[in-house]
Amino acid sequence: MTGAPLPSPRGPLSAGLLAVLRGTDTSLPSLPDDDPYGEDFQLALYILYELHYLGFDGVPDDREWDPRLLALRAELESCFLRRLRADAPADPADDAARALDRLQLEPVGEVDGSLSHFLRDHGTPDHFREYAALRSLYHLKEADPHAWVIPRLRGRAKAAMVAIEFDEFGAGRADEIHAQLFADLMTDLDLHASYGHYLDAAPAEALATVNLMSLFGLHRALRGALVGHFAAVEITSSPASRRLAQALVRMGAGAAAIRFYTEHVEADAVHEQVVRHEVVAGLLADEPHLEADVVFGMCATGWLEDRLAARLLNAWQNGRTALRPPNHVGVQTKTCE
């Protein structure tokens, strides 16, 4: 599998970085005094992180460890992390058990700000296709960022993390890898299933949710935060996936699209217990000083996911596309038939 084409720039930071990666310039841009949640900033950070995944077409593999690119990435990470700690702080009186309990609380009925509730009850096929296009930036690399934490864990936490990741990677079957199941969903919904295809369409809020995983995964010092992120994803996945499957059934989607979410209803209902009682509990038994980081990982995950949900819902409820203009990336107005 090859990487995606390089994206279009969104400002001077990403433009300068792309020029260096294309070999048309040698001077890296300086870090602007800009919003770390903004389009230019998040795209630049996403590009730098993608060098550690499949990379980009035409960009040499050795750029992954280019010291100048790593220095720029460190500057962006420091700014992003500083803002996250300010905007999504963990309560000093909170502990992992209480934070996990909150994740397991399921509201009754329709909920303002919930994408899965909106898509189940009011979403159109076009809404769901936009949602899937944007989520593809994560789901086509599903479980990859979390795998980086495995060599940084011990004992119970490591054994349980590997067991969950084994499921995520298809339990030895390539056609059952969750990233492949999502590619099948995209094909079923008449979307392009190629890796990174919808990068140009994704707003900064979508990029930030993926960048968070890469930030936590690539830093040993943030292993507790990555475990907190993993807990937030796994514990909230099963009920949300049930609603998304119901949405697709209501819309008349095909079996492959529905299966991605029904698989997560079953698998993540088990995973949430393993994450809580083995991964989180095992990590904190070995390294109790990481508890605040675990809680921060949960808080930061929820905060960025809420920002993305607000962006999408605001667009849809006002009759607009949630994709970045121009909408020339293949999400067409087509029903799921």
Short mmCIF file of N, CA, C and O in Angstrom, two decimals, residues 67-171:
data_model
loop_
_atom_site.label_atom_id
_atom_site.label_comp_id
_atom_site.label_asym_id
_atom_site.label_seq_id
_atom_site.Cartn_x
_atom_site.Cartn_y
_atom_site.Cartn_z
N PRO A 67 15.79 15.57 10.95
CA PRO A 67 15.86 16.33 12.21
C PRO A 67 15.15 17.67 12.15
O PRO A 67 14.55 18.11 13.15
N ARG A 68 15.16 18.32 11.00
CA ARG A 68 14.50 19.62 10.91
C ARG A 68 12.98 19.46 10.97
O ARG A 68 12.28 20.28 11.59
N LEU A 69 12.46 18.42 10.32
CA LEU A 69 11.02 18.17 10.38
C LEU A 69 10.60 17.78 11.80
O LEU A 69 9.52 18.18 12.27
N LEU A 70 11.43 17.00 12.45
CA LEU A 70 11.12 16.61 13.83
C LEU A 70 11.12 17.83 14.76
O LEU A 70 10.30 17.92 15.69
N ALA A 71 12.04 18.77 14.51
CA ALA A 71 12.08 19.98 15.33
C ALA A 71 10.82 20.82 15.12
O ALA A 71 10.25 21.36 16.09
N LEU A 72 10.37 20.94 13.87
CA LEU A 72 9.13 21.67 13.60
C LEU A 72 7.95 20.97 14.25
O LEU A 72 7.09 21.61 14.87
N ARG A 73 7.92 19.65 14.14
CA ARG A 73 6.84 18.89 14.75
C ARG A 73 6.81 19.11 16.26
O ARG A 73 5.74 19.29 16.86
N ALA A 74 7.97 19.12 16.89
CA ALA A 74 8.04 19.32 18.34
C ALA A 74 7.48 20.69 18.73
O ALA A 74 6.80 20.82 19.76
N GLU A 75 7.75 21.72 17.93
CA GLU A 75 7.19 23.04 18.21
C GLU A 75 5.66 23.02 18.13
O GLU A 75 4.97 23.58 19.00
N LEU A 76 5.14 22.40 17.08
CA LEU A 76 3.69 22.33 16.92
C LEU A 76 3.06 21.51 18.04
O LEU A 76 2.01 21.89 18.59
N GLU A 77 3.69 20.41 18.38
CA GLU A 77 3.15 19.56 19.45
C GLU A 77 3.10 20.31 20.78
O GLU A 77 2.13 20.20 21.53
N SER A 78 4.16 21.03 21.08
CA SER A 78 4.20 21.77 22.34
C SER A 78 3.06 22.77 22.42
O SER A 78 2.39 22.90 23.46
N CYS A 79 2.82 23.47 21.33
CA CYS A 79 1.73 24.45 21.29
C CYS A 79 0.37 23.78 21.41
O CYS A 79 -0.50 24.21 22.17
N PHE A 80 0.17 22.70 20.67
CA PHE A 80 -1.10 21.96 20.69
C PHE A 80 -1.37 21.39 22.08
O PHE A 80 -2.47 21.54 22.63
N LEU A 81 -0.36 20.77 22.67
CA LEU A 81 -0.53 20.14 23.97
C LEU A 81 -0.78 21.18 25.05
O LEU A 81 -1.62 20.97 25.95
N ARG A 82 -0.11 22.30 24.97
CA ARG A 82 -0.31 23.36 25.96
C ARG A 82 -1.75 23.87 25.93
O ARG A 82 -2.38 24.06 26.98
N ARG A 83 -2.29 24.07 24.74
CA ARG A 83 -3.68 24.52 24.63
C ARG A 83 -4.66 23.45 25.10
O ARG A 83 -5.67 23.76 25.74
N LEU A 84 -4.37 22.19 24.79
CA LEU A 84 -5.26 21.12 25.23
C LEU A 84 -5.30 21.04 26.76
O LEU A 84 -6.37 20.84 27.35
N ARG A 85 -4.16 21.18 27.39
CA ARG A 85 -4.13 21.10 28.86
C ARG A 85 -4.89 22.27 29.47
O ARG A 85 -5.48 22.14 30.56
N ALA A 86 -4.91 23.40 28.77
CA ALA A 86 -5.67 24.56 29.27
C ALA A 86 -7.17 24.42 29.01
O ALA A 86 -8.00 24.79 29.85
N ASP A 87 -7.52 23.88 27.84
CA ASP A 87 -8.93 23.83 27.43
C ASP A 87 -9.67 22.59 27.91
O ASP A 87 -10.90 22.60 28.01
N ALA A 88 -8.94 21.51 28.15
CA ALA A 88 -9.58 20.25 28.57
C ALA A 88 -8.87 19.68 29.79
O ALA A 88 -8.41 18.54 29.78
N PRO A 89 -8.77 20.47 30.86
CA PRO A 89 -8.01 20.01 32.02
C PRO A 89 -8.77 18.93 32.79
O PRO A 89 -10.00 18.93 32.83
N ALA A 90 -8.02 18.04 33.39
CA ALA A 90 -8.61 17.07 34.30
C ALA A 90 -8.81 17.74 35.66
O ALA A 90 -7.98 18.52 36.10
N ASP A 91 -9.92 17.44 36.29
CA ASP A 91 -10.17 17.95 37.64
C ASP A 91 -9.12 17.36 38.58
O ASP A 91 -8.96 16.14 38.65
N PRO A 92 -8.39 18.20 39.32
CA PRO A 92 -7.36 17.67 40.23
C PRO A 92 -7.92 16.68 41.25
O PRO A 92 -7.19 15.82 41.73
N ALA A 93 -9.20 16.82 41.56
CA ALA A 93 -9.81 15.90 42.53
C ALA A 93 -10.33 14.62 41.88
O ALA A 93 -10.79 13.72 42.57
N ASP A 94 -10.27 14.55 40.56
CA ASP A 94 -10.81 13.41 39.83
C ASP A 94 -9.81 12.26 39.84
O ASP A 94 -8.61 12.45 39.99
N ASP A 95 -10.32 11.06 39.67
CA ASP A 95 -9.45 9.91 39.49
C ASP A 95 -9.96 9.10 38.30
O ASP A 95 -11.01 9.38 37.73
N ALA A 96 -9.18 8.08 37.93
CA ALA A 96 -9.51 7.32 36.72
C ALA A 96 -10.85 6.59 36.87
O ALA A 96 -11.62 6.51 35.91
N ALA A 97 -11.13 6.10 38.06
CA ALA A 97 -12.38 5.34 38.26
C ALA A 97 -13.59 6.22 37.99
O ALA A 97 -14.54 5.82 37.30
N ARG A 98 -13.59 7.45 38.53
CA ARG A 98 -14.73 8.34 38.31
C ARG A 98 -14.82 8.76 36.85
O ARG A 98 -15.92 8.88 36.30
N ALA A 99 -13.67 9.01 36.23
CA ALA A 99 -13.68 9.40 34.82
C ALA A 99 -14.22 8.27 33.96
O ALA A 99 -14.98 8.49 33.00
N LEU A 100 -13.85 7.04 34.27
CA LEU A 100 -14.36 5.89 33.53
C LEU A 100 -15.86 5.71 33.75
O LEU A 100 -16.59 5.37 32.82
N ASP A 101 -16.32 5.95 34.97
CA ASP A 101 -17.75 5.85 35.26
C ASP A 101 -18.54 6.83 34.39
O ASP A 101 -19.61 6.49 33.87
N ARG A 102 -18.02 8.05 34.24
CA ARG A 102 -18.73 9.05 33.42
C ARG A 102 -18.82 8.60 31.97
O ARG A 102 -19.82 8.83 31.30
N LEU A 103 -17.75 7.96 31.47
CA LEU A 103 -17.77 7.49 30.09
C LEU A 103 -18.85 6.44 29.87
O LEU A 103 -19.40 6.32 28.77
N GLN A 104 -19.16 5.68 30.92
CA GLN A 104 -20.11 4.59 30.78
C GLN A 104 -21.55 5.03 30.97
O GLN A 104 -22.47 4.24 30.76
N LEU A 105 -21.78 6.30 31.33
CA LEU A 105 -23.15 6.79 31.48
C LEU A 105 -23.75 7.03 30.10
O LEU A 105 -23.19 7.74 29.28
N GLU A 106 -24.87 6.43 29.85
CA GLU A 106 -25.56 6.58 28.57
C GLU A 106 -26.81 7.42 28.76
O GLU A 106 -27.71 7.06 29.54
N PRO A 107 -26.92 8.56 28.08
CA PRO A 107 -28.14 9.38 28.19
C PRO A 107 -29.34 8.66 27.58
O PRO A 107 -29.19 7.79 26.72
N VAL A 108 -30.50 9.05 28.04
CA VAL A 108 -31.75 8.46 27.54
C VAL A 108 -32.39 9.44 26.55
O VAL A 108 -32.49 10.63 26.82
N GLY A 109 -32.78 8.92 25.39
CA GLY A 109 -33.46 9.74 24.41
C GLY A 109 -32.50 10.54 23.56
O GLY A 109 -31.30 10.31 23.53
N GLU A 110 -33.06 11.52 22.86
CA GLU A 110 -32.28 12.35 21.96
C GLU A 110 -31.37 13.28 22.76
O GLU A 110 -31.74 13.80 23.80
N VAL A 111 -30.17 13.49 22.25
CA VAL A 111 -29.18 14.30 22.96
C VAL A 111 -28.64 15.36 22.03
O VAL A 111 -28.14 15.06 20.94
N ASP A 112 -28.73 16.62 22.44
CA ASP A 112 -28.13 17.70 21.66
C ASP A 112 -26.62 17.52 21.63
O ASP A 112 -25.99 17.24 22.65
N GLY A 113 -26.04 17.70 20.46
CA GLY A 113 -24.59 17.61 20.34
C GLY A 113 -24.05 16.23 20.07
O GLY A 113 -22.84 16.05 19.93
N SER A 114 -24.92 15.22 19.99
CA SER A 114 -24.48 13.85 19.74
C SER A 114 -24.65 13.51 18.26
O SER A 114 -25.77 13.52 17.74
N LEU A 115 -23.54 13.22 17.60
CA LEU A 115 -23.61 12.86 16.18
C LEU A 115 -24.39 11.57 15.96
O LEU A 115 -25.17 11.47 15.02
N SER A 116 -24.14 10.58 16.81
CA SER A 116 -24.80 9.29 16.58
C SER A 116 -26.31 9.39 16.79
O SER A 116 -27.08 8.76 16.07
N HIS A 117 -26.74 10.18 17.77
CA HIS A 117 -28.18 10.38 17.96
C HIS A 117 -28.78 11.11 16.76
O HIS A 117 -29.87 10.75 16.28
N PHE A 118 -28.11 12.16 16.29
CA PHE A 118 -28.63 12.91 15.15
C PHE A 118 -28.72 12.03 13.91
O PHE A 118 -29.74 12.04 13.21
N LEU A 119 -27.66 11.27 13.63
CA LEU A 119 -27.67 10.44 12.43
C LEU A 119 -28.73 9.35 12.53
O LEU A 119 -29.39 9.03 11.54
N ARG A 120 -28.92 8.79 13.72
CA ARG A 120 -29.94 7.76 13.88
C ARG A 120 -31.34 8.32 13.65
O ARG A 120 -32.17 7.69 12.98
N ASP A 121 -31.61 9.49 14.19
CA ASP A 121 -32.98 10.00 14.22
C ASP A 121 -33.31 10.95 13.07
O ASP A 121 -34.47 11.02 12.65
N HIS A 122 -32.32 11.68 12.56
CA HIS A 122 -32.61 12.73 11.59
C HIS A 122 -31.69 12.70 10.37
O HIS A 122 -31.97 13.40 9.39
N GLY A 123 -30.61 11.97 10.42
CA GLY A 123 -29.61 12.04 9.37
C GLY A 123 -30.11 11.52 8.03
O GLY A 123 -30.95 10.63 7.96
N THR A 124 -29.57 12.10 6.97
CA THR A 124 -29.85 11.64 5.61
C THR A 124 -28.67 10.80 5.13
O THR A 124 -27.58 10.82 5.71
N PRO A 125 -28.84 10.06 4.03
CA PRO A 125 -27.69 9.34 3.48
C PRO A 125 -26.51 10.25 3.17
O PRO A 125 -25.36 9.86 3.35
N ASP A 126 -26.78 11.46 2.70
CA ASP A 126 -25.68 12.39 2.42
C ASP A 126 -24.94 12.78 3.70
O ASP A 126 -23.71 12.91 3.70
N HIS A 127 -25.68 12.99 4.78
CA HIS A 127 -25.03 13.28 6.05
C HIS A 127 -24.09 12.13 6.44
O HIS A 127 -22.95 12.35 6.87
N PHE A 128 -24.60 10.91 6.30
CA PHE A 128 -23.80 9.77 6.74
C PHE A 128 -22.57 9.61 5.85
O PHE A 128 -21.49 9.26 6.33
N ARG A 129 -22.70 9.88 4.59
CA ARG A 129 -21.55 9.75 3.70
C ARG A 129 -20.49 10.79 4.03
O ARG A 129 -19.29 10.51 3.98
N GLU A 130 -20.91 11.99 4.37
CA GLU A 130 -19.94 12.99 4.81
C GLU A 130 -19.26 12.56 6.11
O GLU A 130 -18.04 12.71 6.26
N TYR A 131 -20.06 12.04 7.03
CA TYR A 131 -19.51 11.55 8.29
C TYR A 131 -18.47 10.46 8.05
O TYR A 131 -17.36 10.49 8.60
N ALA A 132 -18.79 9.51 7.20
CA ALA A 132 -17.87 8.41 6.91
C ALA A 132 -16.61 8.91 6.21
O ALA A 132 -15.51 8.44 6.48
N ALA A 133 -16.76 9.86 5.30
CA ALA A 133 -15.60 10.41 4.60
C ALA A 133 -14.63 11.04 5.58
O ALA A 133 -13.40 10.82 5.52
N LEU A 134 -15.15 11.81 6.53
CA LEU A 134 -14.28 12.47 7.50
C LEU A 134 -13.69 11.48 8.49
O LEU A 134 -12.52 11.57 8.86
N ARG A 135 -14.49 10.51 8.92
CA ARG A 135 -13.98 9.51 9.87
C ARG A 135 -12.96 8.56 9.23
O ARG A 135 -12.22 7.88 9.93
N SER A 136 -12.92 8.53 7.91
CA SER A 136 -11.97 7.63 7.25
C SER A 136 -10.52 7.98 7.59
O SER A 136 -9.64 7.11 7.55
N LEU A 137 -10.25 9.23 7.94
CA LEU A 137 -8.89 9.61 8.30
C LEU A 137 -8.42 8.85 9.53
O LEU A 137 -7.22 8.58 9.69
N TYR A 138 -9.35 8.51 10.42
CA TYR A 138 -9.02 7.66 11.56
C TYR A 138 -9.22 6.18 11.26
O TYR A 138 -8.33 5.37 11.47
N HIS A 139 -10.39 5.84 10.75
CA HIS A 139 -10.75 4.42 10.67
C HIS A 139 -9.89 3.64 9.68
O HIS A 139 -9.76 2.42 9.81
N LEU A 140 -9.32 4.29 8.68
CA LEU A 140 -8.45 3.56 7.76
C LEU A 140 -7.05 3.35 8.34
O LEU A 140 -6.22 2.69 7.72
N LYS A 141 -6.80 3.91 9.53
CA LYS A 141 -5.61 3.56 10.30
C LYS A 141 -6.00 3.11 11.70
O LYS A 141 -5.22 3.21 12.65
N GLU A 142 -7.22 2.58 11.82
CA GLU A 142 -7.75 2.20 13.13
C GLU A 142 -6.82 1.23 13.84
O GLU A 142 -6.34 0.26 13.26
N ALA A 143 -6.57 1.52 15.11
CA ALA A 143 -5.73 0.75 16.02
C ALA A 143 -4.24 1.00 15.83
O ALA A 143 -3.45 0.65 16.70
N ASP A 144 -3.83 1.60 14.73
CA ASP A 144 -2.39 1.83 14.51
C ASP A 144 -1.78 2.76 15.56
O ASP A 144 -0.73 2.43 16.13
N PRO A 145 -2.36 3.93 15.85
CA PRO A 145 -1.73 4.81 16.84
C PRO A 145 -1.62 4.16 18.22
O PRO A 145 -0.65 4.40 18.95
N HIS A 146 -2.61 3.35 18.57
CA HIS A 146 -2.60 2.74 19.89
C HIS A 146 -1.57 1.63 20.01
O HIS A 146 -1.13 1.29 21.11
N ALA A 147 -1.16 1.06 18.88
CA ALA A 147 -0.16 -0.01 18.93
C ALA A 147 1.19 0.50 19.43
O ALA A 147 2.00 -0.27 19.95
N TRP A 148 1.44 1.81 19.26
CA TRP A 148 2.71 2.36 19.73
C TRP A 148 2.88 2.24 21.24
O TRP A 148 4.01 2.29 21.75
N VAL A 149 1.81 2.11 21.99
CA VAL A 149 1.93 2.06 23.44
C VAL A 149 2.34 0.67 23.94
O VAL A 149 2.80 0.53 25.07
N ILE A 150 2.21 -0.35 23.12
CA ILE A 150 2.44 -1.72 23.59
C ILE A 150 3.83 -1.91 24.19
O ILE A 150 3.95 -2.45 25.31
N PRO A 151 4.92 -1.49 23.54
CA PRO A 151 6.24 -1.70 24.17
C PRO A 151 6.47 -0.84 25.40
O PRO A 151 7.48 -1.03 26.10
N ARG A 152 5.54 0.06 25.71
CA ARG A 152 5.70 0.94 26.86
C ARG A 152 4.87 0.48 28.05
O ARG A 152 4.84 1.16 29.08
N LEU A 153 4.20 -0.65 27.91
CA LEU A 153 3.40 -1.23 28.98
C LEU A 153 4.05 -2.50 29.49
O LEU A 153 4.92 -3.08 28.83
N ARG A 154 3.57 -2.95 30.65
CA ARG A 154 4.08 -4.18 31.24
C ARG A 154 2.92 -5.04 31.74
O ARG A 154 1.82 -4.53 31.94
N GLY A 155 3.19 -6.31 31.95
CA GLY A 155 2.28 -7.19 32.67
C GLY A 155 0.86 -7.17 32.17
O GLY A 155 0.57 -7.35 30.98
N ARG A 156 -0.09 -6.99 33.10
CA ARG A 156 -1.52 -7.04 32.80
C ARG A 156 -1.90 -6.06 31.70
O ARG A 156 -2.66 -6.40 30.78
N ALA A 157 -1.40 -4.84 31.81
CA ALA A 157 -1.78 -3.82 30.84
C ALA A 157 -1.33 -4.21 29.45
O ALA A 157 -2.07 -4.06 28.47
N LYS A 158 -0.10 -4.71 29.32
CA LYS A 158 0.40 -5.09 28.00
C LYS A 158 -0.38 -6.27 27.44
O LYS A 158 -0.79 -6.25 26.27
N ALA A 159 -0.59 -7.30 28.25
CA ALA A 159 -1.30 -8.49 27.77
C ALA A 159 -2.70 -8.14 27.30
O ALA A 159 -3.16 -8.60 26.24
N ALA A 160 -3.40 -7.29 28.06
CA ALA A 160 -4.77 -6.92 27.69
C ALA A 160 -4.78 -6.03 26.44
O ALA A 160 -5.64 -6.18 25.57
N MET A 161 -3.82 -5.11 26.35
CA MET A 161 -3.76 -4.23 25.19
C MET A 161 -3.51 -5.05 23.93
O MET A 161 -4.14 -4.81 22.88
N VAL A 162 -2.62 -6.00 24.00
CA VAL A 162 -2.33 -6.84 22.83
C VAL A 162 -3.56 -7.65 22.45
O VAL A 162 -3.86 -7.82 21.26
N ALA A 163 -4.30 -8.14 23.43
CA ALA A 163 -5.50 -8.93 23.14
C ALA A 163 -6.53 -8.09 22.39
O ALA A 163 -7.15 -8.56 21.42
N ILE A 164 -6.74 -6.85 22.82
CA ILE A 164 -7.70 -5.98 22.14
C ILE A 164 -7.21 -5.63 20.74
O ILE A 164 -7.97 -5.67 19.76
N GLU A 165 -5.92 -5.28 20.63
CA GLU A 165 -5.37 -4.94 19.33
C GLU A 165 -5.45 -6.13 18.36
O GLU A 165 -5.66 -5.95 17.15
N PHE A 166 -5.29 -7.34 18.89
CA PHE A 166 -5.42 -8.53 18.05
C PHE A 166 -6.79 -8.58 17.39
O PHE A 166 -6.93 -8.86 16.20
N ASP A 167 -7.82 -8.25 18.17
CA ASP A 167 -9.17 -8.18 17.60
C ASP A 167 -9.27 -7.06 16.57
O ASP A 167 -9.87 -7.22 15.50
N GLU A 168 -8.73 -5.88 16.90
CA GLU A 168 -8.80 -4.74 15.99
C GLU A 168 -8.12 -5.05 14.65
O GLU A 168 -8.56 -4.57 13.60
N PHE A 169 -7.07 -5.85 14.70
CA PHE A 169 -6.34 -6.20 13.48
C PHE A 169 -6.83 -7.50 12.85
O PHE A 169 -6.12 -8.14 12.09
N GLY A 170 -8.06 -7.89 13.17
CA GLY A 170 -8.69 -8.98 12.45
C GLY A 170 -8.44 -10.36 12.98
O GLY A 170 -8.81 -11.35 12.32
N ALA A 171 -7.81 -10.48 14.15
CA ALA A 171 -7.55 -11.79 14.75
C ALA A 171 -6.86 -12.74 13.77
O ALA A 171 -7.17 -13.92 13.70
#
